[in-house]
Amino acid sequence: SGTTKFLQALKEKGESSQSGEISQIGQFGVGFYSAFLVADRIEVASKSPKSDQQFVWTSTNGASEFQLFQDPRGNTLKRGTEITLTLKEDCLE
């Protein structure tokens, strides 16, 4: 994964995991999950150019679990990621 490659590059450069660069991973997680401030549900479809399959990750606000499955729509993306937020009713404006 990209995270694995990033951590390996840090090791090769001799930087510790306490460096400022490593905190970027945590900042992404905080930023991503902050989407639940306005969304009841988040769906992430992703397709690697190295894979024949496209996958979906989905989670519901307040749930302690998530689902990961092959996208039933097929390969709608050549590559990349599509993020869909289902907004909370009080956040529609």
Short mmCIF file of C-alpha atoms in Angstrom, two decimals:
data_model
loop_
_atom_site.label_atom_id
_atom_site.label_comp_id
_atom_site.label_asym_id
_atom_site.label_seq_id
_atom_site.Cartn_x
_atom_site.Cartn_y
_atom_site.Cartn_z
CA SER A 1 0.00 0.00 0.00
CA GLY A 2 1.00 3.63 -0.17
CA THR A 3 1.33 3.79 3.60
CA THR A 4 3.68 0.80 3.63
CA LYS A 5 5.85 2.39 0.93
CA PHE A 6 5.85 5.68 2.80
CA LEU A 7 6.97 4.03 6.07
CA GLN A 8 9.64 2.05 4.22
CA ALA A 9 10.97 5.24 2.64
CA LEU A 10 11.20 6.82 6.09
CA LYS A 11 13.16 3.82 7.37
CA GLU A 12 15.54 3.97 4.41
CA LYS A 13 16.13 7.68 5.06
CA GLY A 14 16.87 6.82 8.69
CA GLU A 15 14.01 8.88 10.09
CA SER A 16 12.18 7.68 13.18
CA SER A 17 8.46 7.11 13.29
CA GLN A 18 8.33 10.09 15.69
CA SER A 19 9.18 12.51 12.87
CA GLY A 20 6.73 15.16 11.72
CA GLU A 21 6.26 13.39 8.38
CA ILE A 22 4.74 10.29 9.97
CA SER A 23 2.03 12.38 11.63
CA GLN A 24 0.56 13.07 8.18
CA ILE A 25 -0.95 9.59 8.22
CA GLY A 26 -2.76 10.34 11.48
CA GLN A 27 -3.88 13.71 10.20
CA PHE A 28 -5.46 12.04 7.17
CA GLY A 29 -7.40 9.70 9.43
CA VAL A 30 -8.66 12.54 11.61
CA GLY A 31 -9.63 14.55 8.53
CA PHE A 32 -11.35 11.61 6.91
CA TYR A 33 -13.38 10.65 9.96
CA SER A 34 -14.33 14.29 10.53
CA ALA A 35 -16.57 13.80 7.48
CA PHE A 36 -18.96 12.09 9.91
CA LEU A 37 -19.66 15.54 11.38
CA VAL A 38 -21.88 16.13 8.34
CA ALA A 39 -22.51 12.61 6.99
CA ASP A 40 -24.52 9.64 8.19
CA ARG A 41 -22.73 7.30 5.78
CA ILE A 42 -19.47 7.33 3.84
CA GLU A 43 -18.78 5.16 0.82
CA VAL A 44 -15.37 4.97 -0.82
CA ALA A 45 -15.00 3.20 -4.19
CA SER A 46 -11.43 2.59 -5.28
CA LYS A 47 -9.75 1.00 -8.28
CA SER A 48 -6.05 0.35 -8.67
CA PRO A 49 -4.73 0.28 -12.23
CA LYS A 50 -2.92 -2.93 -11.20
CA SER A 51 -6.16 -4.72 -10.28
CA ASP A 52 -8.97 -6.12 -12.38
CA GLN A 53 -11.49 -5.41 -9.62
CA GLN A 54 -12.93 -2.30 -8.02
CA PHE A 55 -13.78 -2.34 -4.31
CA VAL A 56 -16.04 -0.37 -1.99
CA TRP A 57 -15.44 0.52 1.67
CA THR A 58 -18.48 1.79 3.55
CA SER A 59 -19.24 2.82 7.11
CA THR A 60 -22.17 4.32 8.97
CA ASN A 61 -21.86 7.12 11.53
CA GLY A 62 -21.64 5.69 15.04
CA ALA A 63 -20.91 2.15 13.87
CA SER A 64 -17.85 0.38 15.19
CA GLU A 65 -17.47 -1.63 12.01
CA PHE A 66 -17.18 -1.18 8.26
CA GLN A 67 -17.87 -3.23 5.14
CA LEU A 68 -15.47 -3.95 2.30
CA PHE A 69 -16.71 -5.66 -0.86
CA GLN A 70 -16.29 -5.87 -4.60
CA ASP A 71 -18.22 -3.02 -6.24
CA PRO A 72 -21.54 -4.40 -7.56
CA ARG A 73 -21.53 -1.65 -10.23
CA GLY A 74 -18.46 -3.22 -11.79
CA ASN A 75 -15.42 -1.21 -12.80
CA THR A 76 -16.83 2.28 -13.16
CA LEU A 77 -13.41 3.82 -12.42
CA LYS A 78 -10.37 3.17 -14.60
CA ARG A 79 -8.29 4.05 -11.55
CA GLY A 80 -8.56 6.30 -8.53
CA THR A 81 -11.07 6.86 -5.78
CA GLU A 82 -14.63 8.12 -5.54
CA ILE A 83 -15.95 9.29 -2.15
CA THR A 84 -19.69 9.59 -1.55
CA LEU A 85 -21.10 11.23 1.57
CA THR A 86 -24.71 10.71 2.55
CA LEU A 87 -25.35 13.97 4.38
CA LYS A 88 -27.22 14.20 7.66
CA GLU A 89 -30.67 15.75 7.30
CA ASP A 90 -29.66 18.86 9.27
CA CYS A 91 -26.60 19.39 6.99
CA LEU A 92 -28.37 19.51 3.64
CA GLU A 93 -28.25 23.29 3.27
#
